Structure formats: C-alpha cells, structure tokens
Coordinates of C-alpha atoms and ligand atoms in Angstrom, one line a residue:
M1 CA 0.0 0.0 0.0
T2 CA 1.4 3.3 -1.0
E3 CA 1.6 6.3 1.3
T4 CA 0.6 9.4 -0.5
I5 CA 0.9 13.0 0.6
P6 CA -1.2 15.7 -1.1
R7 CA 0.6 18.6 -2.6
P8 CA -1.3 21.5 -4.3
R9 CA -1.2 21.1 -8.0
P10 CA -3.4 21.9 -10.9
K11 CA -6.3 19.6 -11.9
G12 CA -5.0 16.9 -14.1
P13 CA -6.8 15.5 -17.2
Q14 CA -8.4 12.8 -15.0
G15 CA -10.5 15.3 -13.0
P16 CA -10.3 16.5 -9.5
Q17 CA -9.9 13.1 -7.8
G18 CA -7.2 11.7 -10.0
P19 CA -7.0 8.0 -10.8
Q20 CA -8.3 5.6 -8.1
G21 CA -5.6 4.4 -5.8
S22 CA -3.0 6.8 -6.9
Q23 CA -1.6 9.9 -5.3
A24 CA -4.1 12.8 -5.4
A25 CA -4.0 16.5 -4.7
P26 CA -6.8 18.6 -3.3
A27 CA -8.7 20.1 -6.2
T28 CA -10.5 22.5 -3.9
P29 CA -7.7 24.3 -2.1
G30 CA -8.1 23.8 1.6
T31 CA -10.0 20.6 1.8
L32 CA -8.5 17.2 2.4
I33 CA -10.4 14.0 2.7
C34 CA -8.4 11.1 4.1
A35 CA -9.4 7.5 3.6
P36 CA -7.0 4.8 4.9
L37 CA -7.7 1.8 2.6
R38 CA -7.9 1.6 -1.1
I39 CA -11.5 0.3 -1.0
E40 CA -12.5 3.1 1.4
A41 CA -10.9 5.8 -0.8
R42 CA -12.7 4.3 -3.8
A43 CA -16.1 4.3 -2.1
V44 CA -15.7 8.0 -1.1
R45 CA -14.5 8.9 -4.6
R46 CA -17.5 7.2 -6.1
G47 CA -19.7 9.2 -3.8
L48 CA -18.1 12.4 -5.0
R49 CA -17.9 11.4 -8.6
D50 CA -20.6 13.6 -10.1
L51 CA -20.2 16.6 -7.8
P52 CA -18.6 19.8 -9.1
D53 CA -15.4 20.9 -7.2
A54 CA -15.2 17.7 -5.2
P55 CA -12.3 17.7 -2.8
A56 CA -9.3 15.3 -3.3
V57 CA -9.4 12.0 -1.5
L58 CA -6.1 10.9 -0.1
R59 CA -5.4 7.2 0.6
T60 CA -3.4 7.3 3.8
G61 CA -2.7 3.6 4.3
Y62 CA -3.6 1.0 6.9
G63 CA -2.6 0.8 10.5
T64 CA -1.2 3.1 13.2
T65 CA 2.5 2.9 12.3
R66 CA 2.0 3.8 8.6
T67 CA -0.6 6.4 9.5
A68 CA 1.6 8.1 12.0
R69 CA 4.3 8.6 9.4
V70 CA 1.8 10.0 6.9
A71 CA 0.2 12.2 9.6
G72 CA 3.6 13.7 10.5
R73 CA 4.0 15.0 7.0
L74 CA 0.4 16.0 6.6
S75 CA 0.6 18.3 9.6
H76 CA 2.8 20.7 7.6
D77 CA 0.6 20.7 4.6
P78 CA -1.5 23.8 3.8
F79 CA -5.0 22.2 3.8
G80 CA -7.7 24.2 5.5
Q81 CA -9.8 21.4 6.9
M82 CA -9.6 17.6 7.1
M83 CA -12.3 14.9 6.8
I84 CA -11.4 11.4 7.7
M85 CA -13.6 8.6 6.3
G86 CA -13.3 4.9 6.6
V87 CA -14.8 1.8 8.1
G88 CA -14.5 0.9 11.8
G89 CA -15.4 -1.8 14.3
G90 CA -18.6 -1.1 16.3
L91 CA -18.1 -1.6 20.0
T92 CA -21.7 -1.5 21.3
T93 CA -24.4 -3.9 20.8
D94 CA -26.9 -1.3 19.5
L95 CA -24.8 -0.7 16.3
S96 CA -25.4 -2.4 13.0
P97 CA -23.2 -2.8 10.0
G98 CA -23.6 0.3 7.8
D99 CA -24.3 2.6 10.7
L100 CA -22.3 5.8 10.5
V101 CA -20.5 7.1 13.6
V102 CA -19.4 10.8 13.6
G103 CA -16.6 11.2 16.0
T104 CA -17.1 13.7 18.9
E105 CA -13.7 12.8 20.2
V106 CA -11.1 10.9 18.2
G107 CA -8.5 9.7 20.6
P108 CA -7.4 13.0 22.3
V109 CA -8.8 15.3 19.5
T110 CA -12.2 16.9 19.9
C111 CA -14.3 17.2 16.7
A112 CA -16.8 19.9 17.8
S113 CA -18.8 20.0 14.6
A114 CA -19.9 16.3 15.0
P115 CA -23.6 17.1 16.0
I116 CA -24.0 19.3 12.8
L117 CA -22.4 16.7 10.6
A118 CA -24.4 13.8 12.1
G119 CA -27.7 15.8 11.7
E120 CA -26.9 16.4 8.1
L121 CA -26.2 12.7 7.5
R122 CA -29.5 11.8 9.1
R123 CA -31.3 14.3 6.9
A124 CA -29.7 12.6 3.9
G125 CA -31.4 9.4 5.1
L126 CA -28.3 7.8 6.6
P127 CA -28.2 6.0 9.9
A128 CA -25.8 8.3 11.7
R129 CA -25.0 9.1 15.3
T130 CA -22.3 10.8 17.2
G131 CA -19.8 9.1 19.5
R132 CA -16.3 8.7 20.7
I133 CA -13.9 6.9 18.3
T134 CA -10.7 5.2 19.6
T135 CA -7.7 4.2 17.5
V136 CA -5.9 1.0 18.4
D137 CA -2.9 -0.8 16.9
H138 CA -4.5 -4.2 16.4
L139 CA -7.8 -5.8 15.4
V140 CA -10.2 -5.7 18.3
R141 CA -11.5 -9.1 19.5
R142 CA -14.7 -9.7 21.5
P143 CA -13.5 -9.2 25.1
Q144 CA -11.7 -6.0 24.2
R145 CA -14.8 -4.6 22.4
A146 CA -16.7 -4.9 25.7
K147 CA -13.9 -3.2 27.6
L148 CA -13.7 -0.3 25.2
A149 CA -17.4 0.1 25.1
A150 CA -17.5 0.3 28.9
E151 CA -14.9 3.1 28.6
G152 CA -17.4 5.0 26.5
W153 CA -16.0 4.4 23.0
L154 CA -18.4 3.7 20.2
V155 CA -16.1 2.6 17.4
A156 CA -12.5 1.5 17.1
D157 CA -10.3 2.0 14.1
M158 CA -6.6 1.9 13.4
E159 CA -5.9 5.3 11.8
S160 CA -8.2 8.2 12.8
A161 CA -6.4 9.6 15.9
P162 CA -3.0 10.3 14.3
L163 CA -4.7 11.8 11.2
A164 CA -6.9 14.0 13.3
A165 CA -3.9 15.2 15.3
A166 CA -2.3 16.2 12.0
A167 CA -5.1 18.7 11.6
A168 CA -3.3 20.6 14.3
G169 CA -6.2 22.9 15.3
R170 CA -7.8 23.2 11.9
P171 CA -11.4 21.9 11.5
V172 CA -11.4 18.1 11.5
A173 CA -14.2 15.6 11.3
V174 CA -14.3 11.8 11.3
I175 CA -17.0 9.5 9.8
R176 CA -16.6 5.8 10.4
A177 CA -19.0 3.3 8.8
V178 CA -19.5 0.3 11.0
S179 CA -18.4 -3.0 9.3
D180 CA -18.5 -5.3 12.3
T181 CA -20.2 -5.3 15.7
P182 CA -20.2 -7.4 18.9
H183 CA -23.1 -9.4 17.4
R184 CA -21.5 -9.6 13.9
P185 CA -17.8 -9.8 14.6
L186 CA -15.0 -10.1 12.1
A187 CA -16.4 -13.4 10.7
G188 CA -19.2 -11.3 9.3
I189 CA -17.0 -8.6 7.9
V190 CA -17.7 -9.3 4.2
P191 CA -21.4 -8.5 4.2
G192 CA -20.9 -6.0 7.0
G193 CA -18.0 -4.4 5.1
L194 CA -20.1 -4.0 2.0
A195 CA -22.8 -2.3 4.0
A196 CA -20.2 0.0 5.5
L197 CA -18.7 0.9 2.1
R198 CA -22.2 1.7 0.8
S199 CA -22.8 4.1 3.7
L200 CA -19.4 5.6 3.2
R201 CA -20.1 6.3 -0.4
A202 CA -23.5 7.8 0.4
A203 CA -21.9 10.0 3.1
A204 CA -19.3 11.5 0.7
P205 CA -21.6 14.3 -0.7
V206 CA -22.3 15.3 2.9
A207 CA -18.6 15.4 3.6
Q208 CA -18.2 17.9 0.8
R209 CA -21.0 20.1 2.2
W210 CA -19.2 20.0 5.6
A211 CA -16.0 21.2 3.9
A212 CA -17.9 24.0 2.2
A213 CA -19.3 25.2 5.5
C214 CA -15.9 25.4 7.1
G215 CA -14.4 28.8 7.8
T216 CA -13.9 31.4 10.5
R217 CA -16.9 33.4 11.5
Q218 CA -18.3 35.8 14.0
V219 CA -21.3 34.9 16.2
L220 CA -23.5 37.7 17.4
L221 CA -25.5 36.8 20.5
A222 CA -28.8 38.6 21.1
G223 CA -29.3 39.7 24.6
P224 CA -31.7 39.0 26.3
R225 CA -32.3 35.5 25.0
S226 CA -33.4 32.1 26.3
F227 CA -35.4 31.4 29.5
C228 CA -37.9 34.0 30.8
A229 CA -39.1 34.2 34.4
G230 CA -42.4 32.3 33.6
V231 CA -40.5 29.4 32.0
E232 CA -37.9 29.2 34.9
R233 CA -40.8 29.2 37.4
A234 CA -42.7 26.4 35.6
I235 CA -39.6 24.2 35.3
E236 CA -38.7 24.8 38.9
I237 CA -42.3 23.8 40.0
V238 CA -42.0 20.4 38.3
E239 CA -38.5 19.9 39.7
R240 CA -39.7 20.7 43.2
V241 CA -42.8 18.4 42.9
L242 CA -40.4 15.6 41.7
E243 CA -38.3 16.3 44.8
L244 CA -41.2 16.5 47.2
K245 CA -43.4 13.7 45.9
G246 CA -41.0 11.6 43.8
P247 CA -41.9 10.3 40.3
P248 CA -44.1 10.0 38.5
V249 CA -45.3 13.6 38.4
Y250 CA -48.1 14.2 35.9
V251 CA -48.0 17.4 33.8
R252 CA -50.9 18.4 31.6
K253 CA -49.4 19.3 28.2
Q254 CA -45.7 20.2 27.7
I255 CA -44.7 22.3 30.8
V256 CA -43.1 24.7 28.3
H257 CA -42.8 24.3 24.6
N258 CA -39.3 22.9 24.3
T259 CA -38.3 19.4 23.4
R260 CA -35.0 19.5 25.4
V261 CA -36.8 20.7 28.6
V262 CA -39.6 18.1 28.2
G263 CA -37.0 15.3 27.4
D264 CA -34.9 16.2 30.5
L265 CA -37.9 16.3 32.9
T266 CA -39.3 13.0 31.4
R267 CA -36.0 11.3 32.2
R268 CA -36.3 12.6 35.7
G269 CA -39.8 11.2 36.2
A270 CA -42.3 13.7 34.8
V271 CA -45.1 12.2 32.7
F272 CA -46.6 14.6 30.2
V273 CA -50.2 13.9 29.2
D274 CA -52.5 15.6 26.8
E275 CA -55.6 15.4 28.9
L276 CA -56.6 14.8 32.5
D277 CA -58.2 11.4 31.8
Q278 CA -54.6 10.1 31.4
V279 CA -53.9 11.0 35.0
P280 CA -54.7 8.3 37.6
D281 CA -57.3 9.2 40.3
G282 CA -55.8 11.0 43.3
A283 CA -52.5 11.8 41.6
T284 CA -50.8 15.2 41.5
V285 CA -51.0 17.1 38.2
V286 CA -49.1 20.2 37.2
F287 CA -50.7 22.7 34.8
S288 CA -48.3 24.1 32.2
A289 CA -47.0 27.6 31.9
H290 CA -49.5 28.3 29.1
G291 CA -52.5 28.1 31.4
V292 CA -55.8 26.2 31.3
S293 CA -59.4 27.0 30.9
P294 CA -61.8 26.9 33.9
M295 CA -63.3 23.7 32.5
V296 CA -60.0 21.9 33.0
R297 CA -59.8 23.1 36.6
E298 CA -63.3 21.9 37.2
D299 CA -62.5 18.5 35.7
A300 CA -59.4 18.2 38.0
A301 CA -61.5 19.1 41.0
G302 CA -64.2 16.6 40.1
R303 CA -61.5 13.9 39.8
G304 CA -60.0 14.7 43.1
L305 CA -56.6 15.5 41.6
A306 CA -54.1 17.5 43.5
V307 CA -53.3 20.5 41.2
I308 CA -50.2 22.6 41.2
D309 CA -50.5 25.5 38.8
A310 CA -47.5 26.5 36.8
T311 CA -49.4 29.0 34.7
C312 CA -47.2 32.0 34.1
P313 CA -48.5 35.0 36.1
L314 CA -48.5 37.1 32.9
V315 CA -50.9 34.6 31.3
S316 CA -53.1 34.6 34.4
K317 CA -53.2 38.4 34.1
V318 CA -54.7 38.0 30.6
H319 CA -57.3 35.5 31.9
A320 CA -58.3 38.0 34.6
E321 CA -58.7 40.7 31.9
A322 CA -60.9 38.4 29.9
R323 CA -63.2 37.7 32.9
R324 CA -63.4 41.4 33.7
F325 CA -64.2 42.6 30.2
A326 CA -66.8 39.9 29.8
A327 CA -68.4 40.7 33.2
D328 CA -68.7 44.4 32.0
G329 CA -70.6 43.3 28.9
Y330 CA -67.8 43.6 26.4
T331 CA -67.2 41.4 23.4
V332 CA -63.5 40.4 23.7
A333 CA -61.5 40.1 20.5
L334 CA -58.6 37.8 21.5
I335 CA -55.6 38.4 19.1
G336 CA -53.8 35.2 18.9
H337 CA -53.1 31.9 17.1
A338 CA -55.8 29.3 16.8
G339 CA -55.0 26.0 18.5
H340 CA -52.3 27.4 20.8
E341 CA -52.8 26.2 24.4
E342 CA -52.6 29.7 25.8
V343 CA -55.3 30.9 23.5
E344 CA -57.5 27.9 24.3
G345 CA -57.1 28.6 28.0
T346 CA -58.0 32.3 27.6
L347 CA -60.9 31.6 25.3
G348 CA -62.2 29.3 28.0
E349 CA -62.4 32.1 30.6
A350 CA -65.3 33.8 28.9
P351 CA -66.3 31.5 25.9
D352 CA -69.6 33.3 25.1
A353 CA -68.0 36.7 25.0
T354 CA -64.6 36.0 23.4
I355 CA -63.8 35.7 19.7
L356 CA -60.4 34.8 18.3
V357 CA -59.1 37.2 15.7
Q358 CA -55.9 36.3 13.9
T359 CA -55.7 38.8 11.1
A360 CA -57.1 42.2 10.0
E361 CA -59.5 40.2 7.8
D362 CA -60.9 38.5 10.9
V363 CA -61.5 42.0 12.3
A364 CA -63.5 42.9 9.3
A365 CA -65.7 39.8 9.8
L366 CA -66.2 40.4 13.5
R367 CA -69.9 40.7 14.5
P368 CA -69.9 42.0 18.1
R369 CA -73.1 42.2 20.2
D370 CA -72.5 45.9 20.6
G371 CA -70.0 47.8 18.5
E372 CA -69.5 50.3 21.3
R373 CA -68.5 47.6 23.8
V374 CA -65.6 45.8 22.2
A375 CA -62.3 45.2 23.9
Y376 CA -59.2 43.3 22.8
L377 CA -56.6 41.1 24.5
M378 CA -53.5 39.4 23.1
Q379 CA -51.7 36.1 23.4
T380 CA -48.5 36.9 25.4
T381 CA -46.1 35.6 22.7
L382 CA -47.2 37.4 19.6
S383 CA -45.1 39.3 17.2
V384 CA -45.3 42.9 18.4
D385 CA -45.5 44.3 14.9
E386 CA -48.2 41.9 13.7
A387 CA -50.3 42.2 16.8
A388 CA -50.2 46.0 16.4
E389 CA -51.6 45.7 12.9
V390 CA -54.6 43.7 14.1
A391 CA -55.1 46.0 17.1
G392 CA -54.9 48.9 14.6
A393 CA -57.6 47.3 12.5
L394 CA -59.8 46.9 15.6
A395 CA -59.3 50.6 16.5
E396 CA -60.2 51.7 13.0
R397 CA -63.4 49.6 12.9
F398 CA -64.4 50.1 16.5
P399 CA -63.2 53.6 17.6
A400 CA -64.3 53.0 21.2
V401 CA -62.4 49.7 21.5
R402 CA -60.8 49.1 24.9
A403 CA -57.2 47.9 25.1
P404 CA -55.8 45.8 28.0
G405 CA -54.7 47.8 31.0
S406 CA -51.1 47.0 30.3
D407 CA -49.4 45.2 27.4
D408 CA -50.4 41.6 27.1
I409 CA -47.5 40.7 24.9
C410 CA -45.1 40.0 27.8
Y411 CA -41.8 41.6 28.6
A412 CA -39.8 38.5 27.6
T413 CA -41.4 38.3 24.1
T414 CA -40.9 42.0 23.5
N415 CA -37.3 42.1 24.7
R416 CA -36.3 39.0 22.7
Q417 CA -37.8 40.4 19.5
A418 CA -36.0 43.8 20.0
A419 CA -32.7 42.0 20.7
V420 CA -32.9 39.7 17.7
R421 CA -33.9 42.7 15.4
A422 CA -30.6 44.4 16.4
V423 CA -28.6 41.3 15.8
A424 CA -30.3 40.5 12.4
A425 CA -29.3 43.9 11.1
E426 CA -25.6 42.9 11.4
S427 CA -25.9 39.2 10.5
D428 CA -25.8 37.1 7.3
L429 CA -28.3 34.7 8.9
V430 CA -29.8 34.2 12.4
L431 CA -30.1 30.9 14.2
V432 CA -33.0 30.8 16.7
A433 CA -32.8 28.0 19.3
G434 CA -36.3 26.8 20.1
S435 CA -38.9 24.2 19.3
A436 CA -41.3 24.3 16.4
N437 CA -44.3 24.5 18.7
S438 CA -42.8 27.4 20.7
S439 CA -44.8 30.5 19.6
N440 CA -42.3 33.1 20.9
S441 CA -39.4 31.2 19.1
V442 CA -41.3 31.1 15.8
R443 CA -42.0 34.9 16.2
L444 CA -38.2 35.5 16.5
V445 CA -37.6 33.8 13.2
E446 CA -40.4 36.0 11.6
T447 CA -38.9 39.1 13.2
C448 CA -35.6 38.4 11.4
E449 CA -37.3 37.6 8.1
R450 CA -39.2 40.8 8.3
A451 CA -35.9 42.6 8.7
G452 CA -34.6 40.9 5.5
T453 CA -32.3 38.4 7.2
P454 CA -32.7 34.7 6.7
A455 CA -33.4 32.9 10.0
Y456 CA -33.8 29.3 11.0
L457 CA -35.5 27.7 14.0
I458 CA -33.4 24.8 15.5
D459 CA -33.8 22.6 18.5
G460 CA -30.1 22.2 18.7
A461 CA -26.8 22.1 16.7
E462 CA -28.0 18.9 15.0
D463 CA -30.6 20.9 13.1
I464 CA -28.1 23.3 11.5
Q465 CA -28.0 22.6 7.8
L466 CA -24.5 22.9 6.3
D467 CA -25.7 24.7 3.2
W468 CA -26.9 27.6 5.4
L469 CA -23.4 28.3 6.5
A470 CA -21.5 28.1 3.2
G471 CA -20.0 31.6 2.6
V472 CA -21.6 33.0 5.8
S473 CA -19.2 35.0 8.0
T474 CA -21.6 36.5 10.6
V475 CA -24.1 34.3 12.3
G476 CA -26.7 35.9 14.7
L477 CA -27.8 33.6 17.5
T478 CA -30.7 33.8 19.9
A479 CA -33.0 31.5 21.8
G480 CA -36.7 31.6 22.5
A481 CA -38.0 32.1 26.0
S482 CA -38.5 28.4 26.4
A483 CA -35.1 27.2 25.1
P484 CA -32.4 26.4 27.7
P485 CA -29.2 28.6 27.8
A486 CA -27.1 25.4 27.4
V487 CA -28.4 24.9 23.9
V488 CA -26.9 28.3 22.9
E489 CA -23.5 27.1 24.3
E490 CA -23.8 23.8 22.4
I491 CA -24.5 25.7 19.1
I492 CA -21.5 27.9 19.6
A493 CA -19.3 24.9 20.4
A494 CA -20.5 23.1 17.3
L495 CA -19.9 26.1 15.0
S496 CA -16.4 26.4 16.4
G497 CA -15.7 22.9 15.0
L498 CA -16.1 24.4 11.5
G499 CA -13.5 27.1 12.1
G500 CA -12.5 29.8 14.5
V501 CA -15.4 31.6 16.1
S502 CA -15.4 35.0 17.7
V503 CA -18.4 35.6 19.9
S504 CA -19.8 39.0 20.9
E505 CA -23.1 40.1 22.3
R506 CA -25.6 42.8 21.5
V507 CA -27.6 43.6 24.6
T508 CA -30.6 45.8 24.1
T509 CA -31.9 45.5 27.6
T510 CA -31.4 43.5 30.8
E511 CA -34.0 41.6 32.7
S512 CA -34.4 41.0 36.4
I513 CA -38.0 39.8 36.7
R514 CA -38.6 36.7 39.0
F515 CA -41.9 35.2 39.9
G516 CA -42.7 33.5 43.2
L517 CA -43.5 29.8 43.4
P518 CA -47.0 28.5 44.4
K519 CA -47.3 27.7 48.1
E520 CA -47.5 23.9 47.5
V521 CA -43.8 23.9 46.5
R522 CA -42.3 26.7 48.5
R523 CA -39.6 25.6 50.9
Ligands
LIG1 S1 -43.0 34.0 27.5 FE1 -43.9 35.6 28.8 S2 -46.0 34.9 29.2 FE2 -44.8 33.1 28.4 S3 -44.0 32.2 30.3 FE3 -42.4 33.6 29.6 S4 -42.9 35.5 30.7 FE4 -44.7 34.2 30.9

C-alpha cells in the first residue's frame, strides 16, 4: 500500500480526484479527505464522482504505524480542513453494519462539529449518530470490544487519531462506517464491510458540504435570549414536585414548549399527558406555563386530583382581563393563534364573550353584540408588529375599542424580539434556538425575516444545515423564552468545529424579573 501526501497542483486531465488508488492532490484548495484503505478511498471517490469541485481523496494507508508517518508529513501541509472517512469496528451492541458514527472525540482530538455533521447525514437518510472513536494498533476481539465500550468508545479503528492530530487545530471531522459489531464480529466482515462501504459512499456528498461550510466566522448573540421568568418558574415547579413527591409527576401538556426541557424532565420522572383522563385518580398534576381554561380546573377538582398550577402569572393576568371585560358586557377580541394552548385557556375564561381574531380580515368579519363595547386582548407571545396591525384594524373599525390595562405581549417576548432585530441587522443569517411549537421562538424567526435576514429555527446544533453556513461570515444567535441557555452554548461549540469563532453580544436590555412559586412547592 502506497503512502501518499497531497501537494497542491493543478487539476489533471483525469479530473479532480485523479486516478483511483494513486496519489491525489486537493482540487479544492483547503479541503483534504483522508481514507486509509484503497476500498475506502474508492467508495468515497465514487460518492463524490458527479459533484462539481469535489475535494481530493487521499489514501493514507492501513494501521497506526504507517498512518503516524503520513500524519507527521500532513501536519505541515497547507490544507484548511480535514475529513477522515473509513470503516470501523462497532463496540456497542446497538450498532449495526452500515451505521455511521461521527466522532465527537477521536483519541485526544475533539471534533466539535460532530452534531452538525451527524444531523446532516441523518437528513440525507443515513443512519448516523455521534460518539467517541478510539484508535488501536491491532484488530479488536470480542473481550476488548466490551472493555472499550465500557470506557465510552463507540467505534474502534486503526488510523483516525494520528490523522486527526495532524489537523493541528484546523477543522477536522471523522466519519466511520461500522463494518462489524459485537453481534456480527469479524467473521461477518464481508457483508458488514459491503454495507459500511455503501454508507461511506452515500456519506461523501455530505462530507463535501461539511467542507464547504468550514471557515472562520463571527457569532453575534442577542441579549436577552433564552429562559424567561415564567419558564424558569414552571420548570422549577416540576423539579420541586419531583423532589417532594417523587416520580411519577403528571404534567398536563408540555410544561413549556421545548423538546429539550420536556425530554430532560421526562428522564427525571415527569409524565406529560394531553388530557386529565390520562392522569390516575388521586394523583398530583401540574398545569403548564400556558395556562388552562376553567373547565380543565373543574375537571381536575371533580376527579380529586391535586393540582399545582405553573401558569405564568402574565398569562393569568390576561385571563383575569378576559373575565373582567366579559363581566362588564364587552365582546372580547382575542388576538392570537388558533390552537395554541394559551389561546384555548384564555378563550375558556369567557367563551360566550370572546372571539379569536388572527388577522385584519378576521377583524372585518367580526360581529360583536354591541360595537360600542368591544375590547381586545392578546396572546402573550405574539409578534409585536403583527399584533399592532390587528389592534390597529380593531381601533379603526371600533373607535371605542378598549385595550388591555397593560401590554399583554409579555416583557420577555418584546425584549427578545427587539434584541434579535438588532442582531439581524448585522448578520448574514440568524439561528433561533427553540422548538417548532414554541410561539415566541417562531416569532423570533419571523422578526428576522421581516428585517430581511434569513433565520432558522433549530432545536439544537444537529438541526443546522451545512448549506446555510457556506459563505456566511456572521451568524446571529438567539434562543426563544422556552429554550435552555445550554443549547446556545452547544451551538457555539458546534460552530467552532467548523473554524475559528469570535463571539460578541448585542444587549438591548437587561431583565431582572422573577416570579414567586406556588405555596405547595415553597420551601
Ligand atoms: S414568554 Fe412571557 S408569558 Fe410566556 S412564560 Fe415567559 S414570561 Fe410568561
């Protein structure tokens, strides 16, 4: 097997990848794909074959000794980023031949962009996950597989660690396709190896997209961002009930609209249900931050359930306004989004007097009992601009319309929209951490789009699409009021795996609001 070192050279007559198995040079300056074995390099080249500007694939040779020599020379080469692709031995019993493992750590080297790369592979339909990859100097037999798995390694190979070290601080990623597993050890390597090579080939276009997304960039953080006081309170209530009563603790609906938060609390013993009939008699149930209608409260009382209410006090304020306006004989136009839990709860406070209006067209169609006695309220997490449009249409049609005593769109929603607007003005694109069912997070995306800056809603780094980042030098970053601050840190870390990242913050206001806990969980 020949050791080959890439040197920049013009594209030859055989195209950017050169002849299979021979020395190759990076056709796209800056990107180097390493594949140790001839069959691995061939699989990757085939995957890149029809793509324009495909990077060179360098066959680096088999085993740690040979690889260490190649890596020593590579470390001085002027590539910009390195992708290592090959097959590997799966160490855990949940892996199957053909699965792709994207290294988070490869020996001592951290590959920070692994969540982004694994997410992109999954979106391409490939069975990919992230995990730690170890490099060993011999084939791994059954007892050692179990030992390495117990140490937290997912895959073993014989080349990745020295190659990754040769990146010497430049972006590096490793994709290993599983050829054998504890259930299908080396005896099964032929069919397993073919499955691995197929996956490797299919992963090659994604590797090219990863390379195109590499580069140094600036991250502009919007301040404030992430958890608001109502969300912190709601999460703390569930945590305290878990502490006081032990699991399971039933929660009606998602306590806040965030998959990370819900997943974390589920692991700790919270059980999220859609309706009260899923809660056993006599159990404790927590109502979510979005609030419930009086009918739900009556249901719970009728069932003898112990209720702990995590409704945000700012949502409760809107409920109280609805009751007050209805009692005074007003028709209440509730500006909000159909189907949102908060809207359902508010509508339930005065169902005969409240009408949902989502747009100015809905205002035109409104038929109040008395045009002189119309009031409006708002969902707390609306876009400030859009809600103002609908409120303006109401004022135009019903000049005597009553507004809420104080803004219904809460401080957290307003502040996060102002902050992201400031960041969007300076950014090529904005990433908004938050879940798809989080109203305030979706509004942040819309705020950026209205400002003319593309924005994407992501639950975490794994949702970042590599194409978004190609050629982008300034990324704005914020998080909806229900998204944990840790997600923002994870996203910054993942971006830093694509190249140097400088982080600065644009703070438009600071927040110090805290809400007290209900008496049932106070210490
Ligand atoms: S977004 Fe506003 S209304 Fe909703 S929980 Fe947070 S503070 Fe309360």
